PDB file of C-alpha atoms in Angstrom:
ATOM      1  CA  UNK A 611      33.389   2.601   7.801  1.00 94.00           C
ATOM      2  CA  UNK A 612      32.088   4.847  10.883  1.00 96.00           C
ATOM      3  CA  UNK A 613      31.957   2.109  14.499  1.00 96.00           C
ATOM      4  CA  UNK A 614      29.404   3.680  17.173  1.00 96.00           C
ATOM      5  CA  UNK A 615      29.589   2.476  20.956  1.00 96.00           C
ATOM      6  CA  UNK A 616      27.152   2.583  23.017  1.00 96.00           C
ATOM      7  CA  UNK A 617      26.584   1.819  26.379  1.00 95.00           C
ATOM      8  CA  UNK A 618      23.298  -0.848  25.752  1.00 96.00           C
ATOM      9  CA  UNK A 619      21.230  -2.496  23.439  1.00 96.00           C
ATOM     10  CA  UNK A 620      18.916  -0.015  24.057  1.00 97.00           C
ATOM     11  CA  UNK A 621      21.030   3.294  23.185  1.00 98.00           C
ATOM     12  CA  UNK A 622      22.019   1.155  20.080  1.00 98.00           C
ATOM     13  CA  UNK A 623      18.026   0.672  19.518  1.00 98.00           C
ATOM     14  CA  UNK A 624      17.374   4.452  19.319  1.00 98.00           C
ATOM     15  CA  UNK A 625      20.815   5.723  17.705  1.00 98.00           C
ATOM     16  CA  UNK A 626      19.768   3.241  14.256  1.00 98.00           C
ATOM     17  CA  UNK A 627      16.450   4.662  14.946  1.00 98.00           C
ATOM     18  CA  UNK A 628      17.646   7.934  14.825  1.00 98.00           C
ATOM     19  CA  UNK A 629      20.098   7.105  11.882  1.00 99.00           C
ATOM     20  CA  UNK A 630      16.822   5.899   9.530  1.00 99.00           C
ATOM     21  CA  UNK A 631      14.603   9.060  10.330  1.00 98.00           C
ATOM     22  CA  UNK A 632      17.265  11.446   8.969  1.00 98.00           C
ATOM     23  CA  UNK A 633      18.031   9.056   6.205  1.00 99.00           C
ATOM     24  CA  UNK A 634      14.575   9.612   5.369  1.00 99.00           C
ATOM     25  CA  UNK A 635      14.148  12.877   5.604  1.00 98.00           C
ATOM     26  CA  UNK A 636      17.420  13.426   3.591  1.00 98.00           C
ATOM     27  CA  UNK A 637      15.716  11.068   0.813  1.00 98.00           C
ATOM     28  CA  UNK A 638      12.552  11.988   0.262  1.00 98.00           C
ATOM     29  CA  UNK A 639      13.735  15.666  -0.125  1.00 98.00           C
ATOM     30  CA  UNK A 640      16.310  14.690  -2.286  1.00 98.00           C
ATOM     31  CA  UNK A 641      14.042  11.924  -4.369  1.00 97.00           C
ATOM     32  CA  UNK A 642      11.190  11.676  -2.642  1.00 97.00           C
ATOM     33  CA  UNK A 643      10.988   8.525  -2.167  1.00 98.00           C
ATOM     34  CA  UNK A 644      12.882   6.559   0.978  1.00 99.00           C
ATOM     35  CA  UNK A 645      13.572   3.038   0.111  1.00 98.00           C
ATOM     36  CA  UNK A 646      14.174   0.582   3.032  1.00 99.00           C
ATOM     37  CA  UNK A 647      15.902  -2.723   3.302  1.00 99.00           C
ATOM     38  CA  UNK A 648      15.002  -4.691   6.763  1.00 98.00           C
ATOM     39  CA  UNK A 649      16.951  -7.876   7.873  1.00 97.00           C
ATOM     40  CA  UNK A 650      15.560  -9.990  10.432  1.00 90.00           C
ATOM     41  CA  UNK A 651      17.334 -12.012  13.087  1.00 84.00           C
ATOM     42  CA  UNK A 652      16.668 -10.796  16.766  1.00 84.00           C
ATOM     43  CA  UNK A 653      18.080  -7.239  16.822  1.00 90.00           C
ATOM     44  CA  UNK A 654      16.134  -4.762  14.721  1.00 95.00           C
ATOM     45  CA  UNK A 655      12.981  -4.858  16.654  1.00 96.00           C
ATOM     46  CA  UNK A 656      13.432  -2.254  19.482  1.00 97.00           C
ATOM     47  CA  UNK A 657      14.869  -0.289  16.489  1.00 98.00           C
ATOM     48  CA  UNK A 658      11.742  -0.134  13.787  1.00 98.00           C
ATOM     49  CA  UNK A 659       9.396   0.158  17.391  1.00 98.00           C
ATOM     50  CA  UNK A 660      11.014   3.349  17.668  1.00 98.00           C
ATOM     51  CA  UNK A 661      10.894   4.162  14.173  1.00 98.00           C
ATOM     52  CA  UNK A 662       7.064   3.758  14.493  1.00 98.00           C
ATOM     53  CA  UNK A 663       6.916   6.675  16.857  1.00 98.00           C
ATOM     54  CA  UNK A 664       8.156   9.019  14.232  1.00 97.00           C
ATOM     55  CA  UNK A 665       6.838  11.672  12.065  1.00 95.00           C
ATOM     56  CA  UNK A 666       8.024  10.372   8.717  1.00 97.00           C
ATOM     57  CA  UNK A 667       5.956  10.921   5.808  1.00 98.00           C
ATOM     58  CA  UNK A 668       5.500   7.256   5.038  1.00 98.00           C
ATOM     59  CA  UNK A 669       3.359   7.600   1.288  1.00 98.00           C
ATOM     60  CA  UNK A 670       6.842   8.676   0.217  1.00 98.00           C
ATOM     61  CA  UNK A 671       8.703   5.215   2.561  1.00 98.00           C
ATOM     62  CA  UNK A 672       9.224   2.326   0.489  1.00 98.00           C
ATOM     63  CA  UNK A 673      10.115  -1.423   3.113  1.00 98.00           C
ATOM     64  CA  UNK A 674      11.585  -4.211   1.309  1.00 98.00           C
ATOM     65  CA  UNK A 675      13.089  -7.816   2.859  1.00 98.00           C
ATOM     66  CA  UNK A 676      16.702  -7.914   2.853  1.00 98.00           C
ATOM     67  CA  UNK A 677      16.209 -11.644   3.490  1.00 97.00           C
ATOM     68  CA  UNK A 678      13.260 -14.546   4.237  1.00 96.00           C
ATOM     69  CA  UNK A 679      12.525 -17.756   5.543  1.00 95.00           C
ATOM     70  CA  UNK A 680      11.246 -20.243   3.371  1.00 93.00           C
ATOM     71  CA  UNK A 681       7.652 -20.478   5.418  1.00 90.00           C
ATOM     72  CA  UNK A 682       4.069 -20.262   5.338  1.00 88.00           C
ATOM     73  CA  UNK A 683       2.363 -17.301   5.800  1.00 86.00           C
ATOM     74  CA  UNK A 684       1.874 -15.497   8.793  1.00 79.00           C
ATOM     75  CA  UNK A 685       4.323 -18.138  10.351  1.00 80.00           C
ATOM     76  CA  UNK A 686       6.299 -17.113  13.742  1.00 81.00           C
ATOM     77  CA  UNK A 687       9.894 -17.356  12.103  1.00 86.00           C
ATOM     78  CA  UNK A 688       8.935 -15.572   9.161  1.00 92.00           C
ATOM     79  CA  UNK A 689      10.685 -12.336   9.190  1.00 94.00           C
ATOM     80  CA  UNK A 690       7.830 -10.355   7.622  1.00 95.00           C
ATOM     81  CA  UNK A 691       5.726 -11.401  10.772  1.00 94.00           C
ATOM     82  CA  UNK A 692       8.123  -9.699  13.063  1.00 94.00           C
ATOM     83  CA  UNK A 693       7.976  -6.283  10.512  1.00 96.00           C
ATOM     84  CA  UNK A 694       4.327  -6.776  10.605  1.00 95.00           C
ATOM     85  CA  UNK A 695       4.765  -6.498  14.467  1.00 94.00           C
ATOM     86  CA  UNK A 696       7.519  -4.075  14.822  1.00 95.00           C
ATOM     87  CA  UNK A 697       6.290  -1.308  12.990  1.00 97.00           C
ATOM     88  CA  UNK A 698       4.120  -1.909   9.671  1.00 96.00           C
ATOM     89  CA  UNK A 699       0.947  -2.668  11.907  1.00 96.00           C
ATOM     90  CA  UNK A 700       1.615   0.822  14.180  1.00 97.00           C
ATOM     91  CA  UNK A 701       1.979   3.147  10.890  1.00 97.00           C
ATOM     92  CA  UNK A 702       0.464   4.579   8.026  1.00 95.00           C
ATOM     93  CA  UNK A 703       2.457   2.462   5.519  1.00 97.00           C
ATOM     94  CA  UNK A 704       0.358   2.229   1.866  1.00 97.00           C
ATOM     95  CA  UNK A 705       0.136  -1.843   1.564  1.00 96.00           C
ATOM     96  CA  UNK A 706       1.923  -1.729  -1.637  1.00 96.00           C
ATOM     97  CA  UNK A 707       4.901  -0.144  -0.200  1.00 97.00           C
ATOM     98  CA  UNK A 708       5.946  -3.077   1.532  1.00 98.00           C
ATOM     99  CA  UNK A 709       7.685  -5.956  -0.677  1.00 98.00           C
ATOM    100  CA  UNK A 710       7.496  -8.794   0.575  1.00 97.00           C
ATOM    101  CA  UNK A 711       9.662 -11.289  -0.647  1.00 97.00           C
ATOM    102  CA  UNK A 712       7.706 -14.214  -1.974  1.00 96.00           C
ATOM    103  CA  UNK A 713       9.060 -17.072  -0.673  1.00 95.00           C
ATOM    104  CA  UNK A 714       5.199 -19.289  -0.266  1.00 92.00           C
ATOM    105  CA  UNK A 715       5.262 -20.559  -4.164  1.00 86.00           C
ATOM    106  CA  UNK A 716       6.655 -24.127  -5.803  1.00 86.00           C
ATOM    107  CA  UNK A 717       9.107 -22.002  -7.826  1.00 95.00           C
ATOM    108  CA  UNK A 718      11.996 -20.183  -6.102  1.00 96.00           C
ATOM    109  CA  UNK A 719      14.244 -19.419  -7.962  1.00 96.00           C
ATOM    110  CA  UNK A 720      11.394 -17.780 -10.229  1.00 98.00           C
ATOM    111  CA  UNK A 721       9.722 -15.854  -7.419  1.00 97.00           C
ATOM    112  CA  UNK A 722      13.743 -14.497  -6.626  1.00 98.00           C
ATOM    113  CA  UNK A 723      13.654 -13.182 -10.275  1.00 98.00           C
ATOM    114  CA  UNK A 724       9.898 -11.598  -9.900  1.00 97.00           C
ATOM    115  CA  UNK A 725      11.107  -9.777  -6.886  1.00 98.00           C
ATOM    116  CA  UNK A 726      14.380  -8.978  -8.208  1.00 98.00           C
ATOM    117  CA  UNK A 727      12.012  -7.342 -10.952  1.00 97.00           C
ATOM    118  CA  UNK A 728       9.194  -5.639  -8.601  1.00 96.00           C
ATOM    119  CA  UNK A 729      12.730  -3.722  -7.252  1.00 97.00           C
ATOM    120  CA  UNK A 730      14.288  -2.757 -10.915  1.00 96.00           C
ATOM    121  CA  UNK A 731      10.826  -1.131 -11.733  1.00 95.00           C
ATOM    122  CA  UNK A 732      10.570   0.658  -8.853  1.00 93.00           C
ATOM    123  CA  UNK A 733      13.946   2.157  -9.312  1.00 94.00           C
ATOM    124  CA  UNK A 734      15.272   1.003 -12.424  1.00 92.00           C
ATOM    125  CA  UNK A 735      17.786  -1.319 -14.148  1.00 91.00           C
ATOM    126  CA  UNK A 736      20.539  -1.947 -11.079  1.00 93.00           C
ATOM    127  CA  UNK A 737      18.970  -0.471  -8.573  1.00 97.00           C
ATOM    128  CA  UNK A 738      20.653   1.673  -5.907  1.00 98.00           C
ATOM    129  CA  UNK A 739      18.599   1.223  -2.530  1.00 99.00           C
ATOM    130  CA  UNK A 740      19.328   3.732   0.141  1.00 99.00           C
ATOM    131  CA  UNK A 741      19.029   2.424   3.052  1.00 99.00           C
ATOM    132  CA  UNK A 742      20.523  -1.459   3.972  1.00 99.00           C
ATOM    133  CA  UNK A 743      19.546  -2.735   7.683  1.00 99.00           C
ATOM    134  CA  UNK A 744      21.949  -5.454   7.652  1.00 98.00           C
ATOM    135  CA  UNK A 745      23.165  -7.982  11.584  1.00 97.00           C
ATOM    136  CA  UNK A 746      25.867 -10.007  11.875  1.00 97.00           C
ATOM    137  CA  UNK A 747      25.608 -13.793  12.794  1.00 94.00           C
ATOM    138  CA  UNK A 748      27.896 -15.166  15.628  1.00 92.00           C
ATOM    139  CA  UNK A 749      28.783 -17.222  12.430  1.00 94.00           C
ATOM    140  CA  UNK A 750      29.873 -14.331  10.583  1.00 96.00           C
ATOM    141  CA  UNK A 751      26.559 -14.787   7.736  1.00 96.00           C
ATOM    142  CA  UNK A 752      24.841 -11.621   6.987  1.00 97.00           C
ATOM    143  CA  UNK A 753      21.323 -10.827   5.530  1.00 97.00           C
ATOM    144  CA  UNK A 754      20.977 -14.861   4.302  1.00 96.00           C
ATOM    145  CA  UNK A 755      24.673 -14.841   2.935  1.00 97.00           C
ATOM    146  CA  UNK A 756      25.493 -17.870   5.098  1.00 95.00           C
ATOM    147  CA  UNK A 757      29.148 -19.730   5.236  1.00 96.00           C
ATOM    148  CA  UNK A 758      29.569 -22.424   2.652  1.00 94.00           C
ATOM    149  CA  UNK A 759      26.353 -21.769   0.528  1.00 97.00           C
ATOM    150  CA  UNK A 760      26.256 -20.990  -3.106  1.00 96.00           C
ATOM    151  CA  UNK A 761      24.824 -17.662  -3.191  1.00 97.00           C
ATOM    152  CA  UNK A 762      28.088 -15.829  -1.457  1.00 98.00           C
ATOM    153  CA  UNK A 763      29.329 -16.253  -5.311  1.00 97.00           C
ATOM    154  CA  UNK A 764      26.198 -14.715  -7.027  1.00 98.00           C
ATOM    155  CA  UNK A 765      26.745 -11.285  -9.101  1.00 97.00           C
ATOM    156  CA  UNK A 766      24.627 -11.855 -12.064  1.00 96.00           C
ATOM    157  CA  UNK A 767      20.965 -11.436  -9.732  1.00 97.00           C
ATOM    158  CA  UNK A 768      20.380  -9.142  -7.169  1.00 98.00           C
ATOM    159  CA  UNK A 769      18.101 -11.722  -5.895  1.00 98.00           C
ATOM    160  CA  UNK A 770      18.637 -15.168  -4.859  1.00 98.00           C
ATOM    161  CA  UNK A 771      17.746 -18.206  -2.480  1.00 97.00           C
ATOM    162  CA  UNK A 772      19.873 -20.381  -0.407  1.00 96.00           C
ATOM    163  CA  UNK A 773      20.162 -23.952   0.369  1.00 94.00           C
ATOM    164  CA  UNK A 774      18.860 -25.568   3.693  1.00 91.00           C
ATOM    165  CA  UNK A 775      20.301 -23.338   6.274  1.00 89.00           C
ATOM    166  CA  UNK A 776      19.503 -23.898  10.332  1.00 85.00           C
ATOM    167  CA  UNK A 777      15.807 -25.795   9.312  1.00 81.00           C
ATOM    168  CA  UNK A 778      15.262 -23.582   6.616  1.00 85.00           C
ATOM    169  CA  UNK A 779      16.115 -22.307   2.983  1.00 94.00           C
ATOM    170  CA  UNK A 780      16.037 -18.465   2.262  1.00 95.00           C
ATOM    171  CA  UNK A 781      15.423 -15.616  -0.003  1.00 98.00           C
ATOM    172  CA  UNK A 782      17.997 -13.145  -0.233  1.00 98.00           C
ATOM    173  CA  UNK A 783      19.370  -9.985  -1.807  1.00 99.00           C
ATOM    174  CA  UNK A 784      22.830 -10.350  -2.929  1.00 98.00           C
ATOM    175  CA  UNK A 785      26.434  -8.991  -2.209  1.00 98.00           C
ATOM    176  CA  UNK A 786      25.607  -6.699  -5.457  1.00 98.00           C
ATOM    177  CA  UNK A 787      22.538  -4.575  -4.705  1.00 98.00           C
ATOM    178  CA  UNK A 788      23.742  -5.046  -1.078  1.00 99.00           C
ATOM    179  CA  UNK A 789      27.472  -2.793  -2.245  1.00 98.00           C
ATOM    180  CA  UNK A 790      25.229  -0.320  -3.979  1.00 98.00           C
ATOM    181  CA  UNK A 791      23.312   1.299  -1.350  1.00 98.00           C
ATOM    182  CA  UNK A 792      23.192   4.685  -0.633  1.00 98.00           C
ATOM    183  CA  UNK A 793      24.363   3.328   3.036  1.00 98.00           C
ATOM    184  CA  UNK A 794      24.623   0.038   5.039  1.00 99.00           C
ATOM    185  CA  UNK A 795      23.391   0.312   8.473  1.00 99.00           C
ATOM    186  CA  UNK A 796      25.222  -2.759  11.070  1.00 98.00           C
ATOM    187  CA  UNK A 797      23.186  -3.140  14.395  1.00 98.00           C
ATOM    188  CA  UNK A 798      25.007  -5.078  15.908  1.00 97.00           C
ATOM    189  CA  UNK A 799      24.347  -6.026  19.902  1.00 96.00           C
ATOM    190  CA  UNK A 800      25.730  -8.733  22.267  1.00 93.00           C
ATOM    191  CA  UNK A 801      29.366  -9.317  23.183  1.00 91.00           C
ATOM    192  CA  UNK A 802      29.044 -12.605  21.379  1.00 92.00           C
ATOM    193  CA  UNK A 803      28.923 -10.990  18.526  1.00 94.00           C
ATOM    194  CA  UNK A 804      32.386  -9.577  19.448  1.00 94.00           C
ATOM    195  CA  UNK A 805      35.148 -11.887  17.564  1.00 94.00           C
ATOM    196  CA  UNK A 806      33.005 -11.437  14.657  1.00 96.00           C
ATOM    197  CA  UNK A 807      33.051  -7.816  14.782  1.00 97.00           C
ATOM    198  CA  UNK A 808      36.232  -7.237  14.660  1.00 96.00           C
ATOM    199  CA  UNK A 809      36.583  -9.539  11.404  1.00 96.00           C
ATOM    200  CA  UNK A 810      33.721  -7.804  10.033  1.00 97.00           C
ATOM    201  CA  UNK A 811      35.343  -4.499  11.387  1.00 96.00           C
ATOM    202  CA  UNK A 812      38.884  -5.431   8.844  1.00 95.00           C
ATOM    203  CA  UNK A 813      36.904  -6.494   5.801  1.00 95.00           C
ATOM    204  CA  UNK A 814      38.048 -10.057   7.117  1.00 96.00           C
ATOM    205  CA  UNK A 815      36.248 -11.848   2.976  1.00 97.00           C
ATOM    206  CA  UNK A 816      36.660 -15.295   4.662  1.00 97.00           C
ATOM    207  CA  UNK A 817      33.727 -14.746   6.648  1.00 98.00           C
ATOM    208  CA  UNK A 818      30.773 -13.794   4.506  1.00 98.00           C
ATOM    209  CA  UNK A 819      30.009 -10.172   6.423  1.00 98.00           C
ATOM    210  CA  UNK A 820      33.531  -9.165   5.391  1.00 97.00           C
ATOM    211  CA  UNK A 821      32.402  -9.343   1.615  1.00 98.00           C
ATOM    212  CA  UNK A 822      30.706  -6.203   2.260  1.00 98.00           C
ATOM    213  CA  UNK A 823      30.847  -2.629   1.295  1.00 96.00           C
ATOM    214  CA  UNK A 824      32.158  -1.087   4.195  1.00 96.00           C
ATOM    215  CA  UNK A 825      32.673   2.189   2.313  1.00 95.00           C
ATOM    216  CA  UNK A 826      29.138   3.478   3.054  1.00 93.00           C
ATOM    217  CA  UNK A 827      28.994   1.893   6.262  1.00 98.00           C
ATOM    218  CA  UNK A 828      27.600   2.406   9.524  1.00 98.00           C
ATOM    219  CA  UNK A 829      27.929   0.616  12.695  1.00 98.00           C
ATOM    220  CA  UNK A 830      26.085   0.421  16.474  1.00 98.00           C
ATOM    221  CA  UNK A 831      26.436  -1.814  18.222  1.00 97.00           C
ATOM    222  CA  UNK A 832      27.218  -2.103  22.090  1.00 96.00           C
ATOM    223  CA  UNK A 833      30.226  -4.157  21.565  1.00 94.00           C
ATOM    224  CA  UNK A 834      33.567  -2.628  22.963  1.00 89.00           C
ATOM    225  CA  UNK A 835      35.283  -1.929  20.165  1.00 81.00           C
ATOM    226  CA  UNK A 836      39.252  -0.488  20.177  1.00 60.00           C
ATOM    227  CA  UNK A 837      38.411   2.056  17.064  1.00 50.00           C
ATOM    228  CA  UNK A 838      35.663   4.516  16.297  1.00 47.00           C
ATOM    229  CA  UNK A 839      33.168   6.972  17.399  1.00 45.00           C
ATOM    230  CA  UNK A 840      31.347   6.264  20.787  1.00 44.00           C
ATOM    231  CA  UNK A 841      27.931   8.020  21.668  1.00 46.00           C
ATOM    232  CA  UNK A 842      26.704   7.434  25.221  1.00 40.00           C
TER     233      UNK A 842
END
Protein backbone atom coordinates (compact mmCIF):
# COMPACT_ATOMS: atom_id res chain seq x y z
CA UNK A 1 0.00 0.00 0.00
CA UNK A 2 1.26 3.44 -0.96
CA UNK A 3 0.00 6.45 1.00
CA UNK A 4 0.20 9.99 -0.41
CA UNK A 5 -0.84 12.80 1.93
CA UNK A 6 -1.68 16.31 0.71
CA UNK A 7 -2.62 19.58 2.37
CA UNK A 8 -5.94 20.26 0.65
CA UNK A 9 -8.84 18.41 -1.00
CA UNK A 10 -8.00 20.15 -4.30
CA UNK A 11 -4.47 18.77 -4.17
CA UNK A 12 -5.84 15.29 -3.50
CA UNK A 13 -8.18 15.61 -6.49
CA UNK A 14 -5.38 16.78 -8.78
CA UNK A 15 -3.13 13.91 -7.70
CA UNK A 16 -5.92 11.40 -8.23
CA UNK A 17 -6.60 12.74 -11.71
CA UNK A 18 -2.91 12.48 -12.60
CA UNK A 19 -2.85 8.90 -11.31
CA UNK A 20 -5.80 7.99 -13.53
CA UNK A 21 -4.27 9.74 -16.53
CA UNK A 22 -0.97 7.89 -16.11
CA UNK A 23 -2.73 4.56 -15.56
CA UNK A 24 -4.84 5.08 -18.67
CA UNK A 25 -1.85 5.87 -20.84
CA UNK A 26 -0.04 2.76 -19.63
CA UNK A 27 -3.06 0.47 -20.10
CA UNK A 28 -3.86 1.78 -23.58
CA UNK A 29 -0.24 1.35 -24.63
CA UNK A 30 -0.07 -2.18 -23.20
CA UNK A 31 -3.56 -3.53 -23.94
CA UNK A 32 -5.24 -1.00 -26.23
CA UNK A 33 -7.91 -0.38 -23.58
CA UNK A 34 -8.35 1.21 -20.15
CA UNK A 35 -11.10 -0.02 -17.84
CA UNK A 36 -11.96 2.29 -14.96
CA UNK A 37 -14.53 1.54 -12.26
CA UNK A 38 -15.73 4.63 -10.39
CA UNK A 39 -17.43 4.92 -7.02
CA UNK A 40 -19.89 7.58 -5.96
CA UNK A 41 -19.98 9.38 -2.65
CA UNK A 42 -18.76 12.91 -1.99
CA UNK A 43 -15.10 12.75 -2.99
CA UNK A 44 -14.46 11.88 -6.66
CA UNK A 45 -16.18 14.63 -8.59
CA UNK A 46 -13.45 17.28 -8.53
CA UNK A 47 -10.93 14.62 -9.56
CA UNK A 48 -13.14 13.68 -12.50
CA UNK A 49 -13.64 17.31 -13.53
CA UNK A 50 -9.87 17.64 -13.75
CA UNK A 51 -9.57 14.37 -15.68
CA UNK A 52 -12.21 15.62 -18.13
CA UNK A 53 -9.81 18.39 -19.17
CA UNK A 54 -7.12 15.90 -20.20
CA UNK A 55 -6.38 14.74 -23.72
CA UNK A 56 -6.95 11.04 -23.11
CA UNK A 57 -8.03 9.06 -26.18
CA UNK A 58 -11.50 8.38 -24.81
CA UNK A 59 -12.36 5.89 -27.57
CA UNK A 60 -10.09 3.45 -25.71
CA UNK A 61 -11.55 4.07 -22.25
CA UNK A 62 -14.39 2.09 -20.71
CA UNK A 63 -16.03 3.53 -17.60
CA UNK A 64 -17.88 1.27 -15.19
CA UNK A 65 -19.68 1.86 -11.94
CA UNK A 66 -18.41 0.43 -8.67
CA UNK A 67 -21.82 0.87 -7.09
CA UNK A 68 -25.19 2.50 -7.60
CA UNK A 69 -28.32 3.27 -5.62
CA UNK A 70 -31.51 1.58 -6.72
CA UNK A 71 -33.40 4.69 -7.80
CA UNK A 72 -35.09 6.03 -10.96
CA UNK A 73 -33.10 7.34 -13.91
CA UNK A 74 -32.04 10.97 -13.49
CA UNK A 75 -32.62 10.81 -9.73
CA UNK A 76 -30.23 13.17 -7.98
CA UNK A 77 -29.08 10.45 -5.60
CA UNK A 78 -27.90 8.26 -8.47
CA UNK A 79 -24.12 8.07 -8.78
CA UNK A 80 -24.63 8.01 -12.54
CA UNK A 81 -26.14 11.50 -12.47
CA UNK A 82 -23.04 12.91 -10.77
CA UNK A 83 -20.73 10.89 -13.01
CA UNK A 84 -22.31 12.35 -16.12
CA UNK A 85 -22.21 15.88 -14.70
CA UNK A 86 -18.57 15.72 -13.59
CA UNK A 87 -17.04 13.72 -16.44
CA UNK A 88 -19.06 12.12 -19.19
CA UNK A 89 -20.89 15.25 -20.35
CA UNK A 90 -17.54 16.94 -20.97
CA UNK A 91 -15.62 14.30 -22.93
CA UNK A 92 -16.01 12.50 -26.23
CA UNK A 93 -16.72 9.10 -24.74
CA UNK A 94 -18.55 6.73 -27.09
CA UNK A 95 -21.95 6.00 -25.49
CA UNK A 96 -21.27 2.28 -25.45
CA UNK A 97 -18.10 2.89 -23.39
CA UNK A 98 -20.12 3.95 -20.35
CA UNK A 99 -21.41 0.83 -18.63
CA UNK A 100 -24.10 1.98 -16.22
CA UNK A 101 -25.40 -0.42 -13.61
CA UNK A 102 -28.95 -1.54 -14.54
CA UNK A 103 -30.76 -0.63 -11.34
CA UNK A 104 -34.13 0.35 -12.84
CA UNK A 105 -35.61 -3.13 -12.99
CA UNK A 106 -37.89 -5.42 -11.07
CA UNK A 107 -35.36 -8.25 -10.82
CA UNK A 108 -32.22 -6.83 -9.28
CA UNK A 109 -30.47 -10.18 -8.92
CA UNK A 110 -30.86 -10.84 -12.64
CA UNK A 111 -29.69 -7.30 -13.38
CA UNK A 112 -26.56 -7.82 -11.27
CA UNK A 113 -25.81 -11.03 -13.15
CA UNK A 114 -26.33 -9.19 -16.44
CA UNK A 115 -23.83 -6.51 -15.43
CA UNK A 116 -21.29 -9.15 -14.43
CA UNK A 117 -21.77 -10.80 -17.82
CA UNK A 118 -21.13 -7.47 -19.55
CA UNK A 119 -17.80 -7.22 -17.78
CA UNK A 120 -16.92 -10.81 -18.67
CA UNK A 121 -17.78 -10.19 -22.32
CA UNK A 122 -15.34 -7.28 -22.40
CA UNK A 123 -12.54 -8.72 -20.26
CA UNK A 124 -13.06 -12.49 -20.20
CA UNK A 125 -13.86 -14.81 -17.33
CA UNK A 126 -12.73 -13.45 -13.96
CA UNK A 127 -12.32 -9.97 -15.45
CA UNK A 128 -9.42 -7.83 -14.29
CA UNK A 129 -10.12 -4.10 -14.21
CA UNK A 130 -7.27 -1.66 -14.69
CA UNK A 131 -8.27 0.72 -11.88
CA UNK A 132 -10.98 0.53 -9.25
CA UNK A 133 -11.59 3.83 -7.48
CA UNK A 134 -12.86 3.57 -3.92
CA UNK A 135 -13.93 5.92 -1.16
CA UNK A 136 -14.16 5.34 2.57
CA UNK A 137 -17.31 5.89 4.60
CA UNK A 138 -17.29 7.08 8.19
CA UNK A 139 -18.72 3.66 9.12
CA UNK A 140 -15.90 1.85 7.32
CA UNK A 141 -17.86 0.91 4.19
CA UNK A 142 -16.42 1.12 0.72
CA UNK A 143 -18.18 0.71 -2.62
CA UNK A 144 -21.57 -0.46 -1.31
CA UNK A 145 -19.93 -3.12 0.78
CA UNK A 146 -21.70 -1.97 3.90
CA UNK A 147 -21.54 -3.18 7.50
CA UNK A 148 -23.63 -6.19 8.49
CA UNK A 149 -24.88 -6.88 4.96
CA UNK A 150 -24.77 -10.34 3.40
CA UNK A 151 -23.00 -8.86 0.37
CA UNK A 152 -19.81 -8.87 2.45
CA UNK A 153 -19.74 -12.66 2.18
CA UNK A 154 -20.32 -12.87 -1.58
CA UNK A 155 -17.49 -14.83 -3.16
CA UNK A 156 -19.12 -16.42 -6.22
CA UNK A 157 -20.30 -13.28 -8.05
CA UNK A 158 -18.59 -10.12 -9.21
CA UNK A 159 -21.75 -8.02 -8.82
CA UNK A 160 -24.39 -8.26 -6.10
CA UNK A 161 -27.22 -6.31 -4.49
CA UNK A 162 -27.39 -5.11 -0.90
CA UNK A 163 -30.27 -4.77 1.47
CA UNK A 164 -31.51 -1.33 2.50
CA UNK A 165 -28.75 1.11 3.43
CA UNK A 166 -29.34 4.81 4.07
CA UNK A 167 -32.69 4.69 2.31
CA UNK A 168 -31.81 2.61 -0.77
CA UNK A 169 -30.77 -0.83 -1.85
CA UNK A 170 -27.51 -0.76 -3.80
CA UNK A 171 -25.87 -2.67 -6.62
CA UNK A 172 -22.16 -3.10 -6.05
CA UNK A 173 -19.01 -4.75 -7.26
CA UNK A 174 -17.95 -7.41 -4.77
CA UNK A 175 -14.62 -8.22 -3.17
CA UNK A 176 -13.54 -10.78 -5.79
CA UNK A 177 -13.51 -8.36 -8.74
CA UNK A 178 -12.27 -5.42 -6.66
CA UNK A 179 -9.36 -7.45 -5.34
CA UNK A 180 -8.39 -8.66 -8.82
CA UNK A 181 -7.89 -5.10 -10.09
CA UNK A 182 -4.46 -4.09 -11.31
CA UNK A 183 -4.65 -0.94 -9.21
CA UNK A 184 -6.95 0.28 -6.45
CA UNK A 185 -7.17 4.04 -6.00
CA UNK A 186 -8.45 5.24 -2.64
CA UNK A 187 -9.54 8.88 -2.45
CA UNK A 188 -10.12 9.81 1.20
CA UNK A 189 -10.95 13.39 2.15
CA UNK A 190 -12.02 14.86 5.49
CA UNK A 191 -10.78 14.73 9.06
CA UNK A 192 -13.86 12.71 10.02
CA UNK A 193 -12.25 9.79 8.15
CA UNK A 194 -9.15 9.75 10.36
CA UNK A 195 -10.02 6.78 12.56
CA UNK A 196 -11.32 4.68 9.68
CA UNK A 197 -8.27 5.54 7.57
CA UNK A 198 -6.06 4.28 10.37
CA UNK A 199 -8.04 1.04 10.47
CA UNK A 200 -7.85 0.71 6.68
CA UNK A 201 -4.07 1.13 6.74
CA UNK A 202 -3.87 -1.57 9.42
CA UNK A 203 -6.04 -3.89 7.26
CA UNK A 204 -8.62 -4.15 10.03
CA UNK A 205 -11.00 -6.76 8.62
CA UNK A 206 -13.70 -5.82 11.13
CA UNK A 207 -14.61 -2.95 8.78
CA UNK A 208 -15.64 -3.63 5.17
CA UNK A 209 -12.85 -1.47 3.72
CA UNK A 210 -10.24 -3.46 5.62
CA UNK A 211 -10.98 -6.53 3.51
CA UNK A 212 -9.85 -4.88 0.27
CA UNK A 213 -6.48 -6.15 -0.97
CA UNK A 214 -3.80 -3.60 0.03
CA UNK A 215 -1.06 -4.93 -2.25
CA UNK A 216 -1.93 -2.78 -5.27
CA UNK A 217 -3.58 0.04 -3.37
CA UNK A 218 -2.66 3.72 -3.46
CA UNK A 219 -4.26 6.12 -0.99
CA UNK A 220 -4.56 9.84 -1.76
CA UNK A 221 -5.73 11.77 1.28
CA UNK A 222 -5.72 15.09 3.10
CA UNK A 223 -5.92 13.30 6.43
CA UNK A 224 -2.62 13.33 8.38
CA UNK A 225 -1.08 9.88 8.49
CA UNK A 226 1.76 8.55 10.56
CA UNK A 227 3.62 6.97 7.68
CA UNK A 228 3.58 6.95 3.92
CA UNK A 229 4.73 9.10 1.05
CA UNK A 230 3.81 12.75 1.35
CA UNK A 231 3.13 15.08 -1.55
CA UNK A 232 2.38 18.72 -0.93
